CSV table of C-alpha atoms and ligand atoms in Angstrom, one decimal:
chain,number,residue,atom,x,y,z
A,1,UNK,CA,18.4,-6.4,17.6
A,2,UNK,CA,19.3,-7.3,14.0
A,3,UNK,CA,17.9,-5.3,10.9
A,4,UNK,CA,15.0,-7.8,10.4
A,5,UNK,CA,13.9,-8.2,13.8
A,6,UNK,CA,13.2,-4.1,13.6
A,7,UNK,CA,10.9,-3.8,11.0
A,8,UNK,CA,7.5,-2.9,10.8
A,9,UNK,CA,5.7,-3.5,7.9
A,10,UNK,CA,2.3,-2.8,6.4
A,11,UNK,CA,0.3,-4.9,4.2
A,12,UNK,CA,-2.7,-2.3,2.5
A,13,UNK,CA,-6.1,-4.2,0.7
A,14,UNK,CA,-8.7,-2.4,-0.6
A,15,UNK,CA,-11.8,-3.4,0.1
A,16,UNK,CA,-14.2,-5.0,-2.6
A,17,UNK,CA,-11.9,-3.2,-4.6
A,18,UNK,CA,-13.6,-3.7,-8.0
A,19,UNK,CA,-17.2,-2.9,-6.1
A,20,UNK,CA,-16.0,-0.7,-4.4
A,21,UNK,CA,-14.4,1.3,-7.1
A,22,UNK,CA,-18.2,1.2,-9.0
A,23,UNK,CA,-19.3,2.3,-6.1
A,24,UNK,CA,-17.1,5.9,-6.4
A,25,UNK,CA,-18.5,6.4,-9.7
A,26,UNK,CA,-22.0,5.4,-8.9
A,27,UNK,CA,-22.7,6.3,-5.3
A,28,UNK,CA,-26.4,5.4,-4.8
A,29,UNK,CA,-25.2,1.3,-5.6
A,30,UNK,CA,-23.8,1.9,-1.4
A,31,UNK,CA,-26.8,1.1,-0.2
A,32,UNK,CA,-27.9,-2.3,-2.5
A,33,UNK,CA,-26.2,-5.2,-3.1
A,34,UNK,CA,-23.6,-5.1,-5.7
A,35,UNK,CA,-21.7,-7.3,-7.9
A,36,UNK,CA,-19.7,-7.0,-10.4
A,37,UNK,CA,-19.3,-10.1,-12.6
A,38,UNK,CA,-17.1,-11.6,-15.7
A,39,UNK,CA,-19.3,-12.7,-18.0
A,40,UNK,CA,-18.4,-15.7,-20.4
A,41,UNK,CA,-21.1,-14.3,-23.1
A,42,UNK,CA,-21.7,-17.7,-24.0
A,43,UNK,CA,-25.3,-16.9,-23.1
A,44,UNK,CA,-26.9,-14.7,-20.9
A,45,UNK,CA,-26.1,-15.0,-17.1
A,46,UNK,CA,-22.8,-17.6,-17.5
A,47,UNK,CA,-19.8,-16.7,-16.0
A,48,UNK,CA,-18.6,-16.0,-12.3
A,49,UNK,CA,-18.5,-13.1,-9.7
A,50,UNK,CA,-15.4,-11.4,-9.7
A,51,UNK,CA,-16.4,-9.5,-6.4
A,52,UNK,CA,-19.0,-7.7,-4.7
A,53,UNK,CA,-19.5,-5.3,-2.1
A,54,UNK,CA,-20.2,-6.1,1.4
A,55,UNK,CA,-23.8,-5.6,1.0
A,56,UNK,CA,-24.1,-8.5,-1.5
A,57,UNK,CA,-22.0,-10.4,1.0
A,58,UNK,CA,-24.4,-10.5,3.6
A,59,UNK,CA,-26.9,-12.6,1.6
A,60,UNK,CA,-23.5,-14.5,0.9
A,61,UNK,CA,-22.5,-14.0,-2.3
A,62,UNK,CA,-18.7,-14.4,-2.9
A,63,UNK,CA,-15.9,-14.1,-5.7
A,64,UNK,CA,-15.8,-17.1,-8.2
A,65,UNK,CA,-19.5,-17.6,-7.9
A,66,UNK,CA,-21.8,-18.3,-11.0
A,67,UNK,CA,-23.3,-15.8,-11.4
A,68,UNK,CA,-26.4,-18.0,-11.4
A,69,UNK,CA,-26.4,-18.7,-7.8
A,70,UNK,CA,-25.4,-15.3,-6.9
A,71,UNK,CA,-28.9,-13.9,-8.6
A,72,UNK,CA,-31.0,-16.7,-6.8
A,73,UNK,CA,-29.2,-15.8,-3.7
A,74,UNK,CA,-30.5,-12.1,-3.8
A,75,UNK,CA,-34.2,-12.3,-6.4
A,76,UNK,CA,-35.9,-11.2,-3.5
A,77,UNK,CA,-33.8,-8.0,-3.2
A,78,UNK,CA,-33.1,-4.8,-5.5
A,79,UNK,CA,-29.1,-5.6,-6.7
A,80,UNK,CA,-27.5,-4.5,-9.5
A,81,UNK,CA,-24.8,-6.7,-11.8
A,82,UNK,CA,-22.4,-4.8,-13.8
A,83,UNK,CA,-19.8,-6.3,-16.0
A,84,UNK,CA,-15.9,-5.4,-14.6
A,85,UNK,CA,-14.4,-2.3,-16.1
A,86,UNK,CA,-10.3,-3.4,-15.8
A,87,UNK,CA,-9.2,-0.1,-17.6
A,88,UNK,CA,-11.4,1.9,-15.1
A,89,UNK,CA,-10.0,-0.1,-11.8
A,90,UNK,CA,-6.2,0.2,-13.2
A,91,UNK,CA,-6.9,3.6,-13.2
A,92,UNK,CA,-8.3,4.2,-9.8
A,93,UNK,CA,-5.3,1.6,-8.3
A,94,UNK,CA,-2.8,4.3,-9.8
A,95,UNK,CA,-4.3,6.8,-8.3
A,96,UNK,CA,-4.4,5.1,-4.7
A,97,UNK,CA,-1.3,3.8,-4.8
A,98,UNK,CA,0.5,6.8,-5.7
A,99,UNK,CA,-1.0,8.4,-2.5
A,100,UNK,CA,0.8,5.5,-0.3
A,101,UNK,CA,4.1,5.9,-2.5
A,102,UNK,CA,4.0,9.9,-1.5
A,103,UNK,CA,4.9,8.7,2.1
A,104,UNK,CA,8.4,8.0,-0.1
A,105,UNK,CA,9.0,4.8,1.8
A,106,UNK,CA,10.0,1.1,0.5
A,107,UNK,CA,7.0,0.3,-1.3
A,108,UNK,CA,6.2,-3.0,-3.6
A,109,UNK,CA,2.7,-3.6,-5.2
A,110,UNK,CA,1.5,-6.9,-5.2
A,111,UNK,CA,-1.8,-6.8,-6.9
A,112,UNK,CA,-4.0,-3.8,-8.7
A,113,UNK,CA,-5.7,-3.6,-4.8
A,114,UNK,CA,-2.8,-4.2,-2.6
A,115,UNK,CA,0.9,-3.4,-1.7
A,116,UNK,CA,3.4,-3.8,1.1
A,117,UNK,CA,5.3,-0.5,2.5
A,118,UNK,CA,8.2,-0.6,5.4
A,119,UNK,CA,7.1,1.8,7.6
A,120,UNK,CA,9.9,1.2,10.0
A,121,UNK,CA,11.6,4.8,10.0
A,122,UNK,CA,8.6,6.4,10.1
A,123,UNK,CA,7.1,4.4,13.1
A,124,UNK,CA,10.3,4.2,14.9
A,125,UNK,CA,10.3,0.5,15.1
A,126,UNK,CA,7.6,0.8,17.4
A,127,UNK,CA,4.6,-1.1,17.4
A,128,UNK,CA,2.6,1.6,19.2
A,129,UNK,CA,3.4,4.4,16.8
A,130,UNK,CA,2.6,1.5,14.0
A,131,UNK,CA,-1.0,1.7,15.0
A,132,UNK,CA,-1.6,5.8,15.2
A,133,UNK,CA,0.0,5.7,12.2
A,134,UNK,CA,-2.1,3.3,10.3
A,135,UNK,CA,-5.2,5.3,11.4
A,136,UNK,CA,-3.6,8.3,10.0
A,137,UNK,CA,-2.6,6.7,6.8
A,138,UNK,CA,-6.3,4.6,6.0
A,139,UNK,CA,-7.7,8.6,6.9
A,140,UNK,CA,-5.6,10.1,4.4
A,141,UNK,CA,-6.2,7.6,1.6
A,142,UNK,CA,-10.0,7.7,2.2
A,143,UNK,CA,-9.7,12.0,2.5
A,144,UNK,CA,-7.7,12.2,-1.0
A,145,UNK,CA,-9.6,8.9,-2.5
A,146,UNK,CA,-12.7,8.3,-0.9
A,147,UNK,CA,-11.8,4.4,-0.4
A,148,UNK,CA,-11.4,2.3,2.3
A,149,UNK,CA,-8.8,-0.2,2.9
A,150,UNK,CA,-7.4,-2.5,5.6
A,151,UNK,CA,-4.6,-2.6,7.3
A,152,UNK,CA,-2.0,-5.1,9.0
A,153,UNK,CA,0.7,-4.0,10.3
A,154,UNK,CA,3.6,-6.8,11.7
A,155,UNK,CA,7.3,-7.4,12.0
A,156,UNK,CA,7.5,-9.1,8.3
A,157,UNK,CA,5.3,-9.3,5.0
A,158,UNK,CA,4.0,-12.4,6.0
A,159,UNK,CA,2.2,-11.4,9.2
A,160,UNK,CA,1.0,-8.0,8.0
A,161,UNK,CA,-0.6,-9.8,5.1
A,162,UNK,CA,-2.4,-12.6,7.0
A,163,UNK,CA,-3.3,-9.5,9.4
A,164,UNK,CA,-4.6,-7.5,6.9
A,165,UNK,CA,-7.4,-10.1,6.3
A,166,UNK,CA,-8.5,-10.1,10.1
A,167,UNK,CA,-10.6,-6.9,10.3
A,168,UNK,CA,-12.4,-6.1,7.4
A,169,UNK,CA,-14.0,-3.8,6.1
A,170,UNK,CA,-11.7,-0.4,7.1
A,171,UNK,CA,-10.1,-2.3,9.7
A,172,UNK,CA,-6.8,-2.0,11.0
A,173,UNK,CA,-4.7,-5.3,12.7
A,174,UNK,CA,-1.5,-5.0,14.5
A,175,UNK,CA,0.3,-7.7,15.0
A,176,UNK,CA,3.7,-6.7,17.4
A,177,UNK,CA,7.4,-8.6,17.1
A,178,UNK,CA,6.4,-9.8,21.0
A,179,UNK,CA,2.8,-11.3,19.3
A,180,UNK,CA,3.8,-12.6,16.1
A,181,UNK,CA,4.4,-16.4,16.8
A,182,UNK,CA,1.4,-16.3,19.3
A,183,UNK,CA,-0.6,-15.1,16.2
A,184,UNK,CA,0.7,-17.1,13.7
A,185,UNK,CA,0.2,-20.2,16.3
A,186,UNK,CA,-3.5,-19.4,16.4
A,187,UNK,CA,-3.9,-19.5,12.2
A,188,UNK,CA,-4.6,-21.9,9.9
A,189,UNK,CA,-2.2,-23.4,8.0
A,190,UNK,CA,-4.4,-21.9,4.8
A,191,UNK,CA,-3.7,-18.9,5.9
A,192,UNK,CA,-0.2,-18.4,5.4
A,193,UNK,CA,-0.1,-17.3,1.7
A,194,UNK,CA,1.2,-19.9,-1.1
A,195,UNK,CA,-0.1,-22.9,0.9
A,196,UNK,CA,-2.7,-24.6,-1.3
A,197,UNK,CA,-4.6,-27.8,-1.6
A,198,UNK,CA,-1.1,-29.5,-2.4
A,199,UNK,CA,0.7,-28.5,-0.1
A,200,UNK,CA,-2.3,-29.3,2.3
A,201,UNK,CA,-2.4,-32.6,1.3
A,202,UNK,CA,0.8,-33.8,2.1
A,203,UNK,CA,1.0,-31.7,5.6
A,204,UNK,CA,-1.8,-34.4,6.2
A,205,UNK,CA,0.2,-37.2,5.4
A,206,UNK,CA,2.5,-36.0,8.2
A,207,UNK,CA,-0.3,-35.5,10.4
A,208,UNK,CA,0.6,-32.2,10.9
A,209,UNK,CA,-3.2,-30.4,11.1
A,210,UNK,CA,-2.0,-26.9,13.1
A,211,UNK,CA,0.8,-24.4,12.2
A,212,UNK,CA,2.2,-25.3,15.7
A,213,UNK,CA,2.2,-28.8,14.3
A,214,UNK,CA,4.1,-27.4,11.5
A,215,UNK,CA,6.9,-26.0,14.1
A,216,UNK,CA,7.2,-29.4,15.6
A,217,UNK,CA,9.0,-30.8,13.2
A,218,UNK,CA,12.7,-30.2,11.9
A,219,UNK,CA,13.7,-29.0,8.6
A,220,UNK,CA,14.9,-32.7,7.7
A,221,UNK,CA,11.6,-34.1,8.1
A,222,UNK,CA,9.6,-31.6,6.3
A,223,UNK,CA,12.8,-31.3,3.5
A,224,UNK,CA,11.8,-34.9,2.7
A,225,UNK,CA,8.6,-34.2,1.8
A,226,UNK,CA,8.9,-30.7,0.0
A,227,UNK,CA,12.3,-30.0,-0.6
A,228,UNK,CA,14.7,-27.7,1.3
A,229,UNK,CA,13.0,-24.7,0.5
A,230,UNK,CA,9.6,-25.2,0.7
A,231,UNK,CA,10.4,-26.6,4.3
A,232,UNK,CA,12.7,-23.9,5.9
A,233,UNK,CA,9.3,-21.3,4.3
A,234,UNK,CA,7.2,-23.5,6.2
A,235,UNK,CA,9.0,-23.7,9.5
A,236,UNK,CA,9.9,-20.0,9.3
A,237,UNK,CA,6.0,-19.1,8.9
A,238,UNK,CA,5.1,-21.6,11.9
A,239,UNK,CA,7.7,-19.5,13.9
A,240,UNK,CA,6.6,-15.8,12.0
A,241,UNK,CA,9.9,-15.4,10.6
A,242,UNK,CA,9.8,-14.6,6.8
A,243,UNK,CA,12.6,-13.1,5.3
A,244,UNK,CA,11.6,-12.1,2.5
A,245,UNK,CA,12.4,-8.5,1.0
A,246,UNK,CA,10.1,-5.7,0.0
A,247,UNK,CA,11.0,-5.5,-3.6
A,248,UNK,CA,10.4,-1.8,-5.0
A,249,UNK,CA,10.3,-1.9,-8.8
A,250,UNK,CA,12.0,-0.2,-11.1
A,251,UNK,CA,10.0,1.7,-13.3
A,252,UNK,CA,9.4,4.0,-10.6
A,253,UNK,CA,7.6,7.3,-12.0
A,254,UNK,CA,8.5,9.5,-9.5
A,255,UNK,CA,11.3,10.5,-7.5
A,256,UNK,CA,11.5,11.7,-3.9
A,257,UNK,CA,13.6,12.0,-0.4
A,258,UNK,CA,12.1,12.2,2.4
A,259,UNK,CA,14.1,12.8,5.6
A,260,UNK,CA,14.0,13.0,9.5
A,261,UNK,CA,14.4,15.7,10.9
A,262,UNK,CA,16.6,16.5,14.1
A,263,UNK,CA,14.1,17.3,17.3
A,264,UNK,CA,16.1,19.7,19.4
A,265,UNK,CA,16.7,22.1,16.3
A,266,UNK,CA,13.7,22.5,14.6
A,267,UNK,CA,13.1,25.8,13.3
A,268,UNK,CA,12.1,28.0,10.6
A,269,UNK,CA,16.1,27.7,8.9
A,270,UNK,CA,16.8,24.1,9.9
A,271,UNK,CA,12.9,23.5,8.1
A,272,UNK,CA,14.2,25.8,4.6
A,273,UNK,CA,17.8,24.6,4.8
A,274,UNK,CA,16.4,20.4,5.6
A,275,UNK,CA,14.3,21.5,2.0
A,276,UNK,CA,17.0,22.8,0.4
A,277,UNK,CA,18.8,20.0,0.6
A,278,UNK,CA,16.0,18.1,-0.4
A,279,UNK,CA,15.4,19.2,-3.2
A,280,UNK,CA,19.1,19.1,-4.3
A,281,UNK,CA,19.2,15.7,-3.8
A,282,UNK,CA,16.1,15.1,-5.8
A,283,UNK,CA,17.2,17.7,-8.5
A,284,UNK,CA,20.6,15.6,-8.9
A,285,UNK,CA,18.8,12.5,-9.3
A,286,UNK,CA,16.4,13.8,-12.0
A,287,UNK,CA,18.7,15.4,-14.1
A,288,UNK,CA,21.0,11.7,-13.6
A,289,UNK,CA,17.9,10.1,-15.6
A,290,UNK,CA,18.1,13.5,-17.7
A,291,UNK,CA,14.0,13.6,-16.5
A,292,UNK,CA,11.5,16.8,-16.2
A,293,UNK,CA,8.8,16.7,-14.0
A,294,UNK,CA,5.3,18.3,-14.1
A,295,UNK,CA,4.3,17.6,-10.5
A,296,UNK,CA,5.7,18.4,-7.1
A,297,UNK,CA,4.4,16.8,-3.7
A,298,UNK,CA,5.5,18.2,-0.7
A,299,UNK,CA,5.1,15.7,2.5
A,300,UNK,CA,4.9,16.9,6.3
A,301,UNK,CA,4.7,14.3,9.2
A,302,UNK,CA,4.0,15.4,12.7
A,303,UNK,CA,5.1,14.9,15.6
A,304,UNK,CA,1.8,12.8,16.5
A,305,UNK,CA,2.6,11.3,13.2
A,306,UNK,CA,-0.2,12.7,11.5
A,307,UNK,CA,0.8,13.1,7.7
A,308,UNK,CA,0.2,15.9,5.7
A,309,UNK,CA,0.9,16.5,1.4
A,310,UNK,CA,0.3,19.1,-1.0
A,311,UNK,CA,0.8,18.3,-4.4
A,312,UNK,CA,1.7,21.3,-6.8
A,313,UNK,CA,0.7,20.7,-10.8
A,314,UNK,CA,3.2,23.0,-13.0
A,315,UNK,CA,1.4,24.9,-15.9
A,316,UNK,CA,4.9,23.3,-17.6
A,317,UNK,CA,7.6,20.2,-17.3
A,318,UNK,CA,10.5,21.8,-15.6
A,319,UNK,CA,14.3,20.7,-15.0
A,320,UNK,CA,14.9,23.7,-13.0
A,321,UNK,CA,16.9,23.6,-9.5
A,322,UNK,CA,15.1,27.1,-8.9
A,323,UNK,CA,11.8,25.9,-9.6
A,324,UNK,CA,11.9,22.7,-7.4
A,325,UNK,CA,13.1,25.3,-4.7
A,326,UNK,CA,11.0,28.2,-5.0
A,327,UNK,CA,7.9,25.7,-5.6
A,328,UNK,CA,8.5,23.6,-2.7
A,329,UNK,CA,9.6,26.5,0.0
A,330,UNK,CA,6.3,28.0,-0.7
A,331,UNK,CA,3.7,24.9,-0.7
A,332,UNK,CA,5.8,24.4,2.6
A,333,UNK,CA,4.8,27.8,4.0
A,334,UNK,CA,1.3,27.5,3.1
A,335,UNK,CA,0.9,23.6,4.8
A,336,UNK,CA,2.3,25.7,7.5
A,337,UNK,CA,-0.2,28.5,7.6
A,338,UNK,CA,-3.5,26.7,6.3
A,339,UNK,CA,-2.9,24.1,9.3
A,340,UNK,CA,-1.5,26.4,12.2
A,341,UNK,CA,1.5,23.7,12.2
A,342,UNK,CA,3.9,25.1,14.9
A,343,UNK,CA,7.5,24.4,13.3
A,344,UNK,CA,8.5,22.4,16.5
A,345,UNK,CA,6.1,19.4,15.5
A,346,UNK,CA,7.1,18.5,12.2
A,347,UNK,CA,9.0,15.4,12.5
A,348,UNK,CA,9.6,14.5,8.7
A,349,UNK,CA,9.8,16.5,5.7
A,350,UNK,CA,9.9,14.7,1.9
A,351,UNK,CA,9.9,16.5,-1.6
A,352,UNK,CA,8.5,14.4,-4.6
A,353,UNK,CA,8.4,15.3,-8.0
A,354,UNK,CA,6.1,13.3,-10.2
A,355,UNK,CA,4.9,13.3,-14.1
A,356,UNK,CA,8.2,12.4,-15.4
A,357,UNK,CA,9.4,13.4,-18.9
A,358,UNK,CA,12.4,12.2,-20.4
A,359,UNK,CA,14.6,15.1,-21.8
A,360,UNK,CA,17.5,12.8,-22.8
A,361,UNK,CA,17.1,13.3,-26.9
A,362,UNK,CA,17.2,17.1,-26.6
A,363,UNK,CA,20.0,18.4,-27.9
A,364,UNK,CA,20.1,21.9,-26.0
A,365,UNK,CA,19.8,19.4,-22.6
A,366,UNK,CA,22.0,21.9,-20.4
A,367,UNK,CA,20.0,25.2,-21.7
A,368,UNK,CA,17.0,23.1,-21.0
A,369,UNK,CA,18.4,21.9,-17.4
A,370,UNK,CA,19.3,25.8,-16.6
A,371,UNK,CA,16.3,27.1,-17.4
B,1,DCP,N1,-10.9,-10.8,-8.0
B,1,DCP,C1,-11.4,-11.6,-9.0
B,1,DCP,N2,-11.7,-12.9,-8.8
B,1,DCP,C2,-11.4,-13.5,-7.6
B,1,DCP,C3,-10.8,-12.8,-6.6
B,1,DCP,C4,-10.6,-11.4,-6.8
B,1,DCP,O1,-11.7,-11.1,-10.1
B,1,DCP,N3,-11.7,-14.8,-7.4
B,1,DCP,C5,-10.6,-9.4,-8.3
B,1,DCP,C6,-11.8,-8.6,-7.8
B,1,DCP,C7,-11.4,-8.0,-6.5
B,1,DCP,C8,-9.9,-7.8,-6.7
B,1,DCP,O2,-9.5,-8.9,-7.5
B,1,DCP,O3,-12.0,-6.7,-6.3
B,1,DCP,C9,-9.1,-7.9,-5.4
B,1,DCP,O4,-9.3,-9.2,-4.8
B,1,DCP,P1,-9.4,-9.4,-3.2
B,1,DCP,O5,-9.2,-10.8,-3.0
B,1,DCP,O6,-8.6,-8.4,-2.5
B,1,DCP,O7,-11.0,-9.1,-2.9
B,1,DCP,P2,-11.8,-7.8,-2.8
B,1,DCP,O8,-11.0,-6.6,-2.8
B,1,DCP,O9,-12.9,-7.8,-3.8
B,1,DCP,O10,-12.6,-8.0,-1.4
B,1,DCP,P3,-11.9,-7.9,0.1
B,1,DCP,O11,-12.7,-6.7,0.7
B,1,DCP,O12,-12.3,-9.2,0.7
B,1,DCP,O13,-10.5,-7.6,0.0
B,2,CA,CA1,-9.1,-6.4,-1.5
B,3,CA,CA1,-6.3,-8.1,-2.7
């Protein structure tokens, strides 16, 4: 098995993220159609939905709307239209998406309501595990911030993103290495992200009409058409290959390790000396980029891969080794105790220190690093 055919990756949506995120804010709009609008304020009532929650759906109001049709479409019914809040939803996407990057895997956001993470260590590579996992991770984001997602989990970024759209709201879609051409076969060729009405068009002048279609043909044919690499992305997706690369960025704000840890000796010392270690890896790293941090997350995955993490707010920025230690050695005790976790079934332990303050212009940087 090569390196890409192991992976398993998750694509994570939010649901009506923009509703849904008025919705946290004002609870009772869960139970009436909601929409939430940009207006053009070049008089009352132009401009188009931007999205609404599933409620408004069902009397089939949709993003990019005018907001015209969308009130004729529900006068006979109590709803409410708000005006987006972008500030307000940046903020809440923070939030959530810090939760997913405390897992301390690959992770790449793609929009302010979705990202990509490669789950493959934590899963094992296995497709199985993949889907007890993604219950426990769309629990835990709901638990810490009372939103739902949806989930699709496959071997590349191009199936777990076409899955992700299959089962929503909350849902969860699991598309295996073994099932991925078989899905992709039964898609449409609007599906597979990037295609649009140009592309379509010329498909059509090929009389290609089905992704299988689409894998008919050899890279010459379609090169002819759309150029080499719009073809060979083409034929891959007809065949569920994409090779793309989860592309972390670079401004990360924290900084974290998260390790494995071995079966057969896990005990109370192997558990200290595995966070120990830990944390000198994240302290060397920190005081590389000459950072303090302000928070400290502590991550715990079970056996059954449920995932557990404590995060420990500072009363100050600290660039101590001893801190990070001392802190982290006792949030791990208490996860222990508060959650009857028998040492035995902890499978992964991460340390991630968040709130990052540069300490690079300070001139007493060692005292400062010592302290
Ligand atoms: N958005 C927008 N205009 C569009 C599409 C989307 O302003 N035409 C904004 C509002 C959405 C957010 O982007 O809340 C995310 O877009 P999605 O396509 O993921 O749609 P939703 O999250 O709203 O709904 P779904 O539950 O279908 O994911
Ligand atoms: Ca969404
Ligand atoms: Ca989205």
């Amino acid at each position: 098995m090569n390196e890409q055919q192991d992976k398993v990756i998750f694509h994570i949506d939010f649901d009506y993220f923009y509703a849904q995120c008025e919705e946290l804010r004002k609870p009772e709009l869960r139970n009436i159609p909601c929409v939430v609008c940009v207006y053009s304020g070049r008089e009352e009532d132009s401009g188009v939905v931007s999205t609404c929650n599933y409620k408004a759906r069902e009397y089939g109001v949709k993003a990019a709307m005018p907001i015209k049709l969308a009130k004729s479409k529900l006068k006979e019914v109590e709803a409410i239209f708000l005006p987006t809040d972008m500030p307000y939803y940046h903020e809440i996407s923070a939030d959530v998406m810090k939760i997913i990057q405390n897992y301390g895997e690959l992770f790449e956001q793609v929009s302010v309501d979705e990202c990509y993470v490669d789950f493959t260590k934590i899963t094992n590579s296995d497709f199985d595990d993949a889907k007890i996992f993604a219950s426990s991770l769309q629990k835990n984001i709901k638990d810490q911030s009372k939103l739902t997602c949806s989930i699709g989990v496959g071997p590349n970024k191009l199936i777990s993103k076409i899955a992700s759209a299959v089962i929503k709201p909350n849902g969860i879609t699991v598309v295996s290495r073994e099932d991925a051409k078989n899905f992709i076969s039964n898609c449409k060729i609007e599906d597979i992200p990037g295609v649009g009405p140009k592309t379509m068009k010329k498909l059509q002048s090929l009389g290609i009409k089905s992704i299988s279609d689409i894998s008919k043909n050899s890279i010459f044919e379609l090169r002819d058409v759309f150029g080499y690499k719009t073809a060979a992305f083409l034929l891959n997706a007809s065949n569920a290959i994409d090779y793309s690369h989860i592309k972390a960025r670079e401004t990360s704000k924290q900084i974290g390790k998260i390790v494995t840890l071995k079966k057969d000796t896990a005990n109370v010392e192997q558990v200290s000396l595995t966070t120990v270690n830990l944390c000198t890896s994240v302290y060397e790293n920190l005081s590389n980029k000459k950072q303090a941090f302000k928070v400290l997350t502590i991550i715990l995955i079970l056996e059954n891969l449920q995932h557990l993490s404590i995060s420990r707010s500072l009363k100050l920025y600290t660039a101590s080794f001893d801190e990070l230690q001392k802190n982290s050695l006792s949030i791990i005790k208490e996860m222990i105790k508060n959650n009857s976790i028998s040492i035995q079934n902890i499978r992964r332990i991460g340390v991630v220190v968040s709130e990052l303050k540069d300490i690079s212009g300070q001139n007493s940087l060692l005292n400062y690093l010592e302290n």
